[in-house]
Short mmCIF file of N, CA, C and O in Angstrom, two decimals:
data_model
loop_
_atom_site.label_atom_id
_atom_site.label_comp_id
_atom_site.label_asym_id
_atom_site.label_seq_id
_atom_site.Cartn_x
_atom_site.Cartn_y
_atom_site.Cartn_z
N UNK Z 1 0.85 -1.17 0.00
CA UNK Z 1 0.00 0.00 0.00
C UNK Z 1 0.89 1.23 0.00
O UNK Z 1 1.86 1.29 0.75
N UNK Z 2 0.52 2.18 -0.80
CA UNK Z 2 1.21 3.46 -0.82
C UNK Z 2 0.27 4.50 -0.24
O UNK Z 2 -0.89 4.60 -0.64
N UNK Z 3 0.75 5.26 0.72
CA UNK Z 3 -0.07 6.25 1.40
C UNK Z 3 0.01 7.58 0.65
O UNK Z 3 1.08 8.19 0.58
N UNK Z 4 -1.10 7.99 0.06
CA UNK Z 4 -1.12 9.27 -0.65
C UNK Z 4 -1.48 10.42 0.29
O UNK Z 4 -1.12 11.56 0.03
N UNK Z 5 -2.20 10.11 1.36
CA UNK Z 5 -2.48 11.11 2.40
C UNK Z 5 -2.84 10.37 3.68
O UNK Z 5 -3.29 9.23 3.65
N UNK Z 6 -2.62 11.04 4.79
CA UNK Z 6 -2.92 10.44 6.09
C UNK Z 6 -1.75 9.66 6.64
O UNK Z 6 -0.59 9.97 6.36
N UNK Z 7 -2.06 8.61 7.39
CA UNK Z 7 -1.02 7.80 8.02
C UNK Z 7 -1.60 6.44 8.39
O UNK Z 7 -2.70 6.34 8.93
N UNK Z 8 -0.84 5.38 8.07
CA UNK Z 8 -1.20 4.02 8.47
C UNK Z 8 -0.20 3.52 9.49
O UNK Z 8 0.87 4.11 9.67
N UNK Z 9 -0.54 2.42 10.12
CA UNK Z 9 0.40 1.75 11.02
C UNK Z 9 0.24 0.25 10.85
O UNK Z 9 -0.83 -0.24 10.48
N UNK Z 10 1.32 -0.47 11.09
CA UNK Z 10 1.26 -1.93 11.12
C UNK Z 10 1.62 -2.38 12.52
O UNK Z 10 2.47 -1.76 13.18
N UNK Z 11 0.96 -3.45 12.97
CA UNK Z 11 1.20 -3.93 14.33
C UNK Z 11 0.79 -5.38 14.45
O UNK Z 11 0.07 -5.91 13.60
N UNK Z 12 1.28 -6.01 15.51
CA UNK Z 12 0.80 -7.34 15.85
C UNK Z 12 0.33 -7.31 17.29
O UNK Z 12 0.65 -6.39 18.04
N UNK Z 13 -0.45 -8.30 17.66
CA UNK Z 13 -1.02 -8.38 19.01
C UNK Z 13 -0.44 -9.57 19.75
O UNK Z 13 -0.24 -10.63 19.16
N UNK Z 14 -0.22 -9.40 21.05
CA UNK Z 14 0.18 -10.55 21.86
C UNK Z 14 -1.07 -11.24 22.40
O UNK Z 14 -2.20 -10.83 22.10
N UNK Z 15 -0.88 -12.29 23.18
CA UNK Z 15 -2.02 -13.07 23.69
C UNK Z 15 -2.93 -12.28 24.62
O UNK Z 15 -4.08 -12.65 24.85
N UNK Z 16 -2.45 -11.15 25.14
CA UNK Z 16 -3.26 -10.29 26.01
C UNK Z 16 -3.90 -9.13 25.25
O UNK Z 16 -4.53 -8.27 25.85
N UNK Z 17 -3.69 -9.09 23.94
CA UNK Z 17 -4.25 -8.02 23.14
C UNK Z 17 -3.41 -6.76 23.11
O UNK Z 17 -3.85 -5.74 22.59
N UNK Z 18 -2.18 -6.81 23.65
CA UNK Z 18 -1.30 -5.65 23.63
C UNK Z 18 -0.74 -5.47 22.23
O UNK Z 18 -0.28 -6.43 21.61
N UNK Z 19 -0.78 -4.23 21.74
CA UNK Z 19 -0.30 -3.93 20.39
C UNK Z 19 1.20 -3.63 20.40
O UNK Z 19 1.68 -2.89 21.24
N UNK Z 20 1.88 -4.20 19.42
CA UNK Z 20 3.30 -3.91 19.17
C UNK Z 20 3.38 -3.28 17.79
O UNK Z 20 3.30 -3.99 16.78
N UNK Z 21 3.51 -1.96 17.75
CA UNK Z 21 3.53 -1.26 16.47
C UNK Z 21 4.89 -1.46 15.82
O UNK Z 21 5.93 -1.22 16.42
N UNK Z 22 4.85 -1.93 14.58
CA UNK Z 22 6.06 -2.20 13.81
C UNK Z 22 6.49 -1.00 12.99
O UNK Z 22 7.67 -0.73 12.83
N UNK Z 23 5.50 -0.31 12.42
CA UNK Z 23 5.81 0.77 11.49
C UNK Z 23 4.66 1.75 11.42
O UNK Z 23 3.50 1.37 11.56
N UNK Z 24 5.01 2.99 11.20
CA UNK Z 24 4.05 4.01 10.79
C UNK Z 24 4.35 4.31 9.33
O UNK Z 24 5.51 4.24 8.89
N UNK Z 25 3.34 4.65 8.58
CA UNK Z 25 3.52 5.02 7.17
C UNK Z 25 2.77 6.33 6.92
O UNK Z 25 1.58 6.32 6.61
N UNK Z 26 3.48 7.45 7.09
CA UNK Z 26 2.84 8.73 6.76
C UNK Z 26 2.77 8.92 5.24
O UNK Z 26 3.23 8.06 4.48
N UNK Z 27 2.23 10.03 4.84
CA UNK Z 27 2.09 10.34 3.42
C UNK Z 27 3.41 10.13 2.68
O UNK Z 27 4.48 10.54 3.14
N UNK Z 28 3.32 9.42 1.54
CA UNK Z 28 4.50 9.19 0.70
C UNK Z 28 5.26 7.92 1.05
O UNK Z 28 6.29 7.64 0.43
N UNK Z 29 4.79 7.16 2.03
CA UNK Z 29 5.47 5.92 2.44
C UNK Z 29 4.70 4.70 1.96
O UNK Z 29 3.50 4.75 1.70
N UNK Z 30 5.42 3.58 1.87
CA UNK Z 30 4.85 2.28 1.57
C UNK Z 30 4.71 1.49 2.86
O UNK Z 30 5.50 1.65 3.78
N UNK Z 31 3.71 0.59 2.91
CA UNK Z 31 3.54 -0.28 4.07
C UNK Z 31 2.88 -1.57 3.59
O UNK Z 31 2.04 -1.55 2.69
N UNK Z 32 3.30 -2.69 4.17
CA UNK Z 32 2.71 -3.98 3.80
C UNK Z 32 3.08 -5.03 4.83
O UNK Z 32 4.05 -4.87 5.57
N UNK Z 33 2.31 -6.08 4.88
CA UNK Z 33 2.72 -7.30 5.58
C UNK Z 33 3.43 -8.13 4.51
O UNK Z 33 2.79 -8.78 3.69
N UNK Z 34 4.74 -8.02 4.48
CA UNK Z 34 5.50 -8.65 3.40
C UNK Z 34 5.36 -10.17 3.38
O UNK Z 34 5.37 -10.78 2.32
N UNK Z 35 5.22 -10.78 4.55
CA UNK Z 35 5.00 -12.23 4.59
C UNK Z 35 3.75 -12.57 3.78
O UNK Z 35 3.76 -13.44 2.91
N UNK Z 36 2.67 -11.87 4.06
CA UNK Z 36 1.41 -12.13 3.38
C UNK Z 36 1.50 -11.81 1.88
O UNK Z 36 1.04 -12.58 1.05
N UNK Z 37 2.12 -10.67 1.56
CA UNK Z 37 2.22 -10.25 0.17
C UNK Z 37 3.02 -11.24 -0.66
O UNK Z 37 2.60 -11.65 -1.74
N UNK Z 38 4.16 -11.67 -0.13
CA UNK Z 38 5.04 -12.56 -0.89
C UNK Z 38 4.50 -13.99 -0.96
O UNK Z 38 4.49 -14.61 -2.02
N UNK Z 39 4.02 -14.52 0.18
CA UNK Z 39 3.56 -15.91 0.20
C UNK Z 39 2.11 -16.06 -0.23
O UNK Z 39 1.67 -17.17 -0.54
N UNK Z 40 1.37 -14.94 -0.22
CA UNK Z 40 -0.06 -14.96 -0.51
C UNK Z 40 -0.84 -15.79 0.51
O UNK Z 40 -1.90 -16.34 0.21
N UNK Z 41 -0.29 -15.89 1.72
CA UNK Z 41 -0.95 -16.53 2.86
C UNK Z 41 -1.48 -15.47 3.80
O UNK Z 41 -1.12 -14.30 3.68
N UNK Z 42 -2.28 -15.91 4.77
CA UNK Z 42 -2.80 -14.97 5.77
C UNK Z 42 -1.63 -14.27 6.46
O UNK Z 42 -0.59 -14.88 6.73
N UNK Z 43 -1.81 -13.00 6.72
CA UNK Z 43 -0.75 -12.20 7.31
C UNK Z 43 -0.64 -12.33 8.81
O UNK Z 43 -1.49 -12.93 9.47
N UNK Z 44 0.44 -11.76 9.32
CA UNK Z 44 0.70 -11.74 10.76
C UNK Z 44 0.50 -10.34 11.34
O UNK Z 44 0.44 -10.18 12.54
N UNK Z 45 0.44 -9.35 10.46
CA UNK Z 45 0.32 -7.97 10.90
C UNK Z 45 -1.07 -7.42 10.59
O UNK Z 45 -1.69 -7.80 9.60
N UNK Z 46 -1.49 -6.52 11.44
CA UNK Z 46 -2.68 -5.72 11.17
C UNK Z 46 -2.18 -4.39 10.61
O UNK Z 46 -1.16 -3.88 11.06
N UNK Z 47 -2.90 -3.86 9.65
CA UNK Z 47 -2.58 -2.54 9.12
C UNK Z 47 -3.88 -1.74 9.14
O UNK Z 47 -4.90 -2.20 8.61
N UNK Z 48 -3.83 -0.57 9.77
CA UNK Z 48 -5.00 0.29 9.79
C UNK Z 48 -4.58 1.75 9.75
O UNK Z 48 -3.40 2.08 9.84
N UNK Z 49 -5.58 2.60 9.57
CA UNK Z 49 -5.34 4.04 9.47
C UNK Z 49 -5.25 4.65 10.86
O UNK Z 49 -6.09 4.38 11.72
N UNK Z 50 -4.23 5.47 11.06
CA UNK Z 50 -4.10 6.23 12.30
C UNK Z 50 -5.08 7.39 12.27
O UNK Z 50 -5.70 7.71 13.28
N UNK Z 51 -5.20 8.03 11.12
CA UNK Z 51 -6.24 9.01 10.86
C UNK Z 51 -6.69 8.85 9.42
O UNK Z 51 -6.15 8.01 8.71
N UNK Z 52 -7.70 9.64 9.03
CA UNK Z 52 -8.23 9.51 7.68
C UNK Z 52 -7.09 9.48 6.67
O UNK Z 52 -6.19 10.32 6.71
N UNK Z 53 -7.14 8.51 5.79
CA UNK Z 53 -6.05 8.28 4.85
C UNK Z 53 -6.58 7.88 3.49
O UNK Z 53 -7.68 7.35 3.37
N UNK Z 54 -5.77 8.13 2.48
CA UNK Z 54 -6.02 7.62 1.14
C UNK Z 54 -4.81 6.81 0.75
O UNK Z 54 -3.67 7.21 1.00
N UNK Z 55 -5.07 5.66 0.14
CA UNK Z 55 -3.98 4.75 -0.22
C UNK Z 55 -4.15 4.26 -1.65
O UNK Z 55 -5.24 4.33 -2.22
N UNK Z 56 -3.06 3.76 -2.18
CA UNK Z 56 -3.09 3.04 -3.45
C UNK Z 56 -2.69 1.61 -3.14
O UNK Z 56 -1.64 1.37 -2.54
N UNK Z 57 -3.54 0.68 -3.50
CA UNK Z 57 -3.31 -0.75 -3.29
C UNK Z 57 -2.87 -1.38 -4.59
O UNK Z 57 -3.43 -1.07 -5.64
N UNK Z 58 -1.92 -2.28 -4.50
CA UNK Z 58 -1.50 -3.00 -5.70
C UNK Z 58 -1.37 -4.48 -5.34
O UNK Z 58 -0.78 -4.84 -4.32
N UNK Z 59 -1.97 -5.32 -6.15
CA UNK Z 59 -1.92 -6.76 -5.89
C UNK Z 59 -0.59 -7.32 -6.38
O UNK Z 59 0.09 -6.72 -7.22
N UNK Z 60 -0.23 -8.49 -5.89
CA UNK Z 60 1.01 -9.12 -6.32
C UNK Z 60 0.95 -9.46 -7.81
O UNK Z 60 1.93 -9.27 -8.54
N UNK Z 61 -0.19 -9.94 -8.28
CA UNK Z 61 -0.34 -10.29 -9.70
C UNK Z 61 -0.13 -9.04 -10.56
O UNK Z 61 0.60 -9.09 -11.56
N UNK Z 62 -0.75 -7.94 -10.18
CA UNK Z 62 -0.60 -6.70 -10.94
C UNK Z 62 0.84 -6.22 -10.90
O UNK Z 62 1.39 -5.80 -11.93
N UNK Z 63 1.47 -6.30 -9.74
CA UNK Z 63 2.86 -5.87 -9.62
C UNK Z 63 3.77 -6.71 -10.50
O UNK Z 63 4.65 -6.18 -11.19
N UNK Z 64 3.56 -8.02 -10.53
CA UNK Z 64 4.37 -8.90 -11.38
C UNK Z 64 4.21 -8.53 -12.86
O UNK Z 64 5.18 -8.53 -13.61
N UNK Z 65 2.98 -8.20 -13.27
CA UNK Z 65 2.75 -7.77 -14.65
C UNK Z 65 3.48 -6.47 -14.94
O UNK Z 65 4.09 -6.31 -16.00
N UNK Z 66 3.42 -5.54 -13.99
CA UNK Z 66 4.10 -4.26 -14.17
C UNK Z 66 5.62 -4.43 -14.25
O UNK Z 66 6.28 -3.71 -14.99
N UNK Z 67 6.16 -5.37 -13.47
CA UNK Z 67 7.60 -5.64 -13.54
C UNK Z 67 8.01 -6.03 -14.97
O UNK Z 67 9.05 -5.60 -15.45
N UNK Z 68 7.18 -6.82 -15.63
CA UNK Z 68 7.49 -7.25 -17.00
C UNK Z 68 7.33 -6.10 -17.99
O UNK Z 68 8.12 -5.96 -18.92
N UNK Z 69 6.32 -5.27 -17.77
CA UNK Z 69 6.05 -4.18 -18.69
C UNK Z 69 6.99 -2.99 -18.49
O UNK Z 69 7.32 -2.29 -19.44
N UNK Z 70 7.38 -2.76 -17.25
CA UNK Z 70 8.22 -1.60 -16.91
C UNK Z 70 9.41 -2.09 -16.07
O UNK Z 70 9.35 -2.10 -14.84
N UNK Z 71 10.49 -2.53 -16.72
CA UNK Z 71 11.63 -3.09 -15.97
C UNK Z 71 12.19 -2.17 -14.88
O UNK Z 71 12.63 -2.65 -13.84
N UNK Z 72 12.13 -0.86 -15.07
CA UNK Z 72 12.64 0.05 -14.05
C UNK Z 72 11.81 -0.03 -12.75
O UNK Z 72 12.31 0.25 -11.67
N UNK Z 73 10.57 -0.43 -12.87
CA UNK Z 73 9.72 -0.60 -11.69
C UNK Z 73 10.22 -1.77 -10.85
O UNK Z 73 10.20 -1.71 -9.62
N UNK Z 74 10.70 -2.81 -11.51
CA UNK Z 74 11.29 -3.95 -10.81
C UNK Z 74 12.47 -3.48 -9.97
O UNK Z 74 12.61 -3.83 -8.81
N UNK Z 75 13.32 -2.66 -10.58
CA UNK Z 75 14.48 -2.10 -9.87
C UNK Z 75 14.02 -1.25 -8.68
O UNK Z 75 14.55 -1.37 -7.57
N UNK Z 76 13.03 -0.40 -8.89
CA UNK Z 76 12.51 0.49 -7.84
C UNK Z 76 12.02 -0.32 -6.64
O UNK Z 76 12.37 -0.03 -5.50
N UNK Z 77 11.23 -1.36 -6.90
CA UNK Z 77 10.70 -2.16 -5.79
C UNK Z 77 11.79 -3.00 -5.13
O UNK Z 77 11.72 -3.29 -3.94
N UNK Z 78 12.80 -3.40 -5.87
CA UNK Z 78 13.92 -4.11 -5.25
C UNK Z 78 14.64 -3.20 -4.27
O UNK Z 78 14.94 -3.59 -3.14
N UNK Z 79 14.87 -1.95 -4.67
CA UNK Z 79 15.52 -0.98 -3.78
C UNK Z 79 14.64 -0.73 -2.55
O UNK Z 79 15.14 -0.69 -1.42
N UNK Z 80 13.33 -0.59 -2.75
CA UNK Z 80 12.41 -0.42 -1.62
C UNK Z 80 12.52 -1.60 -0.66
O UNK Z 80 12.57 -1.43 0.56
N UNK Z 81 12.53 -2.81 -1.20
CA UNK Z 81 12.60 -4.01 -0.37
C UNK Z 81 13.93 -4.08 0.39
O UNK Z 81 13.95 -4.43 1.57
N UNK Z 82 15.02 -3.75 -0.29
CA UNK Z 82 16.32 -3.76 0.37
C UNK Z 82 16.37 -2.74 1.51
O UNK Z 82 16.84 -3.03 2.61
N UNK Z 83 15.86 -1.54 1.25
CA UNK Z 83 15.83 -0.50 2.29
C UNK Z 83 14.95 -0.91 3.45
O UNK Z 83 15.28 -0.66 4.62
N UNK Z 84 13.84 -1.56 3.15
CA UNK Z 84 12.95 -2.04 4.20
C UNK Z 84 13.63 -3.09 5.07
O UNK Z 84 13.53 -3.06 6.30
N UNK Z 85 14.33 -4.01 4.44
CA UNK Z 85 15.06 -5.04 5.18
C UNK Z 85 16.10 -4.42 6.11
O UNK Z 85 16.20 -4.79 7.28
N UNK Z 86 16.86 -3.46 5.61
CA UNK Z 86 17.87 -2.79 6.42
C UNK Z 86 17.20 -2.06 7.60
O UNK Z 86 17.67 -2.12 8.73
N UNK Z 87 16.09 -1.40 7.33
CA UNK Z 87 15.37 -0.67 8.38
C UNK Z 87 14.89 -1.61 9.47
O UNK Z 87 15.06 -1.34 10.66
N UNK Z 88 14.28 -2.73 9.10
CA UNK Z 88 13.78 -3.68 10.09
C UNK Z 88 14.92 -4.31 10.88
O UNK Z 88 14.83 -4.49 12.10
N UNK Z 89 16.02 -4.62 10.21
CA UNK Z 89 17.16 -5.22 10.90
C UNK Z 89 17.75 -4.21 11.89
O UNK Z 89 18.04 -4.56 13.04
N UNK Z 90 17.90 -2.98 11.47
CA UNK Z 90 18.43 -1.94 12.34
C UNK Z 90 17.51 -1.71 13.53
O UNK Z 90 17.95 -1.59 14.67
N UNK Z 91 16.21 -1.68 13.27
CA UNK Z 91 15.25 -1.46 14.35
C UNK Z 91 15.29 -2.59 15.36
O UNK Z 91 15.23 -2.37 16.57
N UNK Z 92 15.40 -3.82 14.89
CA UNK Z 92 15.48 -4.98 15.81
C UNK Z 92 16.72 -4.87 16.70
O UNK Z 92 16.65 -5.10 17.91
N UNK Z 93 17.84 -4.48 16.11
CA UNK Z 93 19.06 -4.33 16.91
C UNK Z 93 18.93 -3.15 17.87
O UNK Z 93 19.35 -3.25 19.03
N UNK Z 94 18.35 -2.05 17.42
CA UNK Z 94 18.15 -0.89 18.29
C UNK Z 94 17.26 -1.23 19.47
O UNK Z 94 17.52 -0.82 20.60
N UNK Z 95 16.19 -1.99 19.22
CA UNK Z 95 15.28 -2.37 20.30
C UNK Z 95 15.98 -3.22 21.36
O UNK Z 95 15.63 -3.17 22.52
N UNK Z 96 16.97 -3.98 20.95
CA UNK Z 96 17.68 -4.86 21.88
C UNK Z 96 18.77 -4.12 22.65
O UNK Z 96 19.09 -4.50 23.77
N UNK Z 97 19.34 -3.05 22.07
CA UNK Z 97 20.52 -2.47 22.70
C UNK Z 97 20.36 -1.03 23.18
O UNK Z 97 21.14 -0.56 23.98
N UNK Z 98 19.36 -0.32 22.68
CA UNK Z 98 19.22 1.09 23.04
C UNK Z 98 18.27 1.29 24.20
O UNK Z 98 17.33 0.52 24.40
N UNK Z 99 18.48 2.36 24.93
CA UNK Z 99 17.57 2.73 26.02
C UNK Z 99 16.27 3.25 25.43
O UNK Z 99 16.19 3.59 24.23
N UNK Z 100 15.24 3.32 26.25
CA UNK Z 100 13.95 3.85 25.80
C UNK Z 100 14.10 5.28 25.29
O UNK Z 100 13.50 5.66 24.28
N UNK Z 101 14.93 6.07 25.96
CA UNK Z 101 15.16 7.45 25.53
C UNK Z 101 15.77 7.48 24.13
O UNK Z 101 15.34 8.26 23.28
N UNK Z 102 16.75 6.63 23.90
CA UNK Z 102 17.39 6.58 22.58
C UNK Z 102 16.43 6.07 21.51
O UNK Z 102 16.43 6.54 20.38
N UNK Z 103 15.59 5.09 21.86
CA UNK Z 103 14.59 4.59 20.91
C UNK Z 103 13.59 5.69 20.57
O UNK Z 103 13.16 5.83 19.42
N UNK Z 104 13.23 6.49 21.57
CA UNK Z 104 12.32 7.61 21.33
C UNK Z 104 12.97 8.63 20.38
O UNK Z 104 12.33 9.12 19.45
N UNK Z 105 14.23 8.93 20.61
CA UNK Z 105 14.94 9.86 19.74
C UNK Z 105 15.01 9.33 18.30
O UNK Z 105 14.86 10.09 17.34
N UNK Z 106 15.23 8.03 18.15
CA UNK Z 106 15.23 7.42 16.81
C UNK Z 106 13.85 7.56 16.16
O UNK Z 106 13.73 7.81 14.96
N UNK Z 107 12.78 7.36 16.96
CA UNK Z 107 11.42 7.54 16.46
C UNK Z 107 11.26 8.97 15.93
O UNK Z 107 10.74 9.17 14.82
N UNK Z 108 11.72 9.94 16.70
CA UNK Z 108 11.60 11.35 16.30
C UNK Z 108 12.37 11.63 15.02
O UNK Z 108 11.92 12.42 14.18
N UNK Z 109 13.52 10.99 14.85
CA UNK Z 109 14.31 11.17 13.63
C UNK Z 109 13.62 10.52 12.43
O UNK Z 109 13.59 11.09 11.33
N UNK Z 110 13.07 9.34 12.64
CA UNK Z 110 12.44 8.60 11.53
C UNK Z 110 11.11 9.21 11.12
O UNK Z 110 10.76 9.22 9.94
N UNK Z 111 10.35 9.70 12.10
CA UNK Z 111 9.00 10.21 11.83
C UNK Z 111 8.82 11.65 12.34
O UNK Z 111 7.94 11.90 13.17
N UNK Z 112 9.60 12.60 11.86
CA UNK Z 112 9.52 13.96 12.40
C UNK Z 112 8.14 14.61 12.22
O UNK Z 112 7.73 15.42 13.05
N UNK Z 113 7.41 14.23 11.18
CA UNK Z 113 6.10 14.84 10.95
C UNK Z 113 5.02 14.25 11.87
O UNK Z 113 3.93 14.81 11.95
N UNK Z 114 5.33 13.17 12.56
CA UNK Z 114 4.33 12.50 13.39
C UNK Z 114 4.46 12.80 14.88
O UNK Z 114 3.55 12.50 15.65
N UNK Z 115 5.57 13.38 15.30
CA UNK Z 115 5.87 13.55 16.72
C UNK Z 115 4.71 14.19 17.48
O UNK Z 115 4.34 13.73 18.55
N UNK Z 116 4.15 15.25 16.93
CA UNK Z 116 3.12 16.00 17.64
C UNK Z 116 1.69 15.57 17.31
O UNK Z 116 0.75 16.11 17.89
N UNK Z 117 1.53 14.61 16.39
CA UNK Z 117 0.16 14.26 15.99
C UNK Z 117 -0.22 12.81 16.29
O UNK Z 117 -1.38 12.46 16.18
N UNK Z 118 0.75 11.98 16.63
CA UNK Z 118 0.46 10.59 16.98
C UNK Z 118 0.23 10.51 18.50
O UNK Z 118 0.96 11.12 19.27
N UNK Z 119 -0.75 9.74 18.90
CA UNK Z 119 -1.04 9.57 20.33
C UNK Z 119 0.18 8.96 21.04
O UNK Z 119 0.84 8.08 20.49
N UNK Z 120 0.47 9.45 22.24
CA UNK Z 120 1.60 8.93 23.01
C UNK Z 120 1.50 7.43 23.22
O UNK Z 120 2.52 6.75 23.25
N UNK Z 121 0.29 6.93 23.33
CA UNK Z 121 0.10 5.48 23.52
C UNK Z 121 0.70 4.71 22.33
O UNK Z 121 1.32 3.66 22.51
N UNK Z 122 0.52 5.25 21.13
CA UNK Z 122 1.05 4.57 19.95
C UNK Z 122 2.56 4.72 19.85
O UNK Z 122 3.26 3.79 19.46
N UNK Z 123 3.08 5.88 20.22
CA UNK Z 123 4.52 6.08 20.24
C UNK Z 123 5.14 5.11 21.24
O UNK Z 123 6.16 4.47 20.95
N UNK Z 124 4.53 4.99 22.41
CA UNK Z 124 5.02 4.06 23.44
C UNK Z 124 5.06 2.64 22.90
O UNK Z 124 6.05 1.92 23.09
N UNK Z 125 4.01 2.22 22.22
CA UNK Z 125 3.96 0.88 21.65
C UNK Z 125 5.09 0.69 20.65
O UNK Z 125 5.74 -0.35 20.63
N UNK Z 126 5.34 1.69 19.83
CA UNK Z 126 6.39 1.60 18.82
C UNK Z 126 7.78 1.45 19.46
O UNK Z 126 8.60 0.66 18.98
N UNK Z 127 8.03 2.20 20.54
CA UNK Z 127 9.37 2.13 21.14
C UNK Z 127 9.47 1.04 22.21
O UNK Z 127 10.54 0.82 22.77
N UNK Z 128 8.36 0.37 22.50
CA UNK Z 128 8.40 -0.79 23.39
C UNK Z 128 8.34 -0.47 24.87
O UNK Z 128 8.96 -1.17 25.68
N UNK Z 129 7.60 0.58 25.23
CA UNK Z 129 7.42 0.92 26.65
C UNK Z 129 5.93 1.14 26.90
O UNK Z 129 5.14 1.25 25.96
N UNK Z 130 5.57 1.26 28.17
CA UNK Z 130 4.18 1.57 28.50
C UNK Z 130 3.94 3.06 28.29
O UNK Z 130 4.88 3.86 28.36
N UNK Z 131 2.70 3.45 28.04
CA UNK Z 131 2.40 4.88 27.91
C UNK Z 131 2.79 5.66 29.16
O UNK Z 131 3.26 6.79 29.07
N UNK Z 132 2.61 5.04 30.33
CA UNK Z 132 2.96 5.71 31.58
C UNK Z 132 4.47 5.97 31.66
O UNK Z 132 4.90 7.06 32.07
N UNK Z 133 5.26 4.98 31.26
CA UNK Z 133 6.71 5.14 31.27
C UNK Z 133 7.13 6.26 30.32
O UNK Z 133 7.96 7.11 30.66
N UNK Z 134 6.56 6.27 29.12
CA UNK Z 134 6.90 7.31 28.14
C UNK Z 134 6.55 8.68 28.69
O UNK Z 134 7.34 9.62 28.57
N UNK Z 135 5.38 8.81 29.28
CA UNK Z 135 4.97 10.09 29.83
C UNK Z 135 5.94 10.58 30.90
O UNK Z 135 6.36 11.74 30.90
N UNK Z 136 6.35 9.69 31.81
CA UNK Z 136 7.30 10.05 32.87
C UNK Z 136 8.66 10.41 32.26
O UNK Z 136 9.31 11.36 32.69
N UNK Z 137 9.08 9.65 31.26
CA UNK Z 137 10.37 9.91 30.62
C UNK Z 137 10.38 11.29 29.95
O UNK Z 137 11.32 12.06 30.08
N UNK Z 138 9.30 11.61 29.23
CA UNK Z 138 9.22 12.89 28.54
C UNK Z 138 9.11 14.04 29.53
O UNK Z 138 9.69 15.12 29.31
N UNK Z 139 8.39 13.82 30.62
CA UNK Z 139 8.28 14.85 31.66
C UNK Z 139 9.64 15.12 32.29
O UNK Z 139 10.04 16.26 32.47
N UNK Z 140 10.38 14.05 32.61
CA UNK Z 140 11.72 14.20 33.19
C UNK Z 140 12.65 14.91 32.22
O UNK Z 140 13.45 15.76 32.62
N UNK Z 141 12.52 14.58 30.96
CA UNK Z 141 13.35 15.22 29.92
C UNK Z 141 13.06 16.70 29.82
O UNK Z 141 13.98 17.52 29.73
N UNK Z 142 11.78 17.08 29.84
CA UNK Z 142 11.44 18.50 29.73
C UNK Z 142 11.86 19.25 30.98
O UNK Z 142 12.26 20.41 30.90
N UNK Z 143 11.80 18.61 32.14
CA UNK Z 143 12.25 19.26 33.38
C UNK Z 143 13.74 19.49 33.38
O UNK Z 143 14.23 20.51 33.86
N UNK Z 144 14.48 18.53 32.82
CA UNK Z 144 15.94 18.66 32.79
C UNK Z 144 16.40 19.74 31.81
O UNK Z 144 17.48 20.29 31.95
N UNK Z 145 15.56 20.06 30.83
CA UNK Z 145 15.89 21.11 29.87
C UNK Z 145 15.53 22.49 30.39
O UNK Z 145 15.95 23.49 29.84
N UNK Z 146 14.71 22.54 31.45
CA UNK Z 146 14.26 23.84 32.01
C UNK Z 146 15.34 24.49 32.83
O UNK Z 146 16.20 23.98 33.38
#
C-alpha cells in the first residue's frame, strides 16, 4: 500500500491483546505485511489508518505484470525491499541495545512529521514501553531542559 495522504500503522497483538507497532507510514510511504504479500498466505500484521487516509493498493499479480512491462519498476521495488530489510534489521538491533530514551529519539528522527500528531500510547507501543513510562520519561526530559 502506498499512502497518498494520512497515516497508516502496522502492528501485531500478543495473547493479552497488547499492540506492538512495527511501522508508521505517513504520506508518501509504503507499508505492507511482506509475509502475506510474498507468500499470498494470511498475514501476521494488522494494518490500519491512524487518521483519515487515502492509499493506493497494488496486488502481487498486478505488480508482477508491471515488472514485466516496466523493468525500471522492478528495480525500484527491489531498492524499496532492500531498504525495508535494512530498516527492520536496524530497528530490531536498536530495540535490543538502546535505552527507551534513545529509541524515542530514533522515532523522532524517523517520523519527524508525526511527533506531535500521533497519540503517546502509539509512540510508546512503537518504542516498546508503556504509555505511563513514556509520559514520565518525557516529563523528566522536559524538566531537565528547564
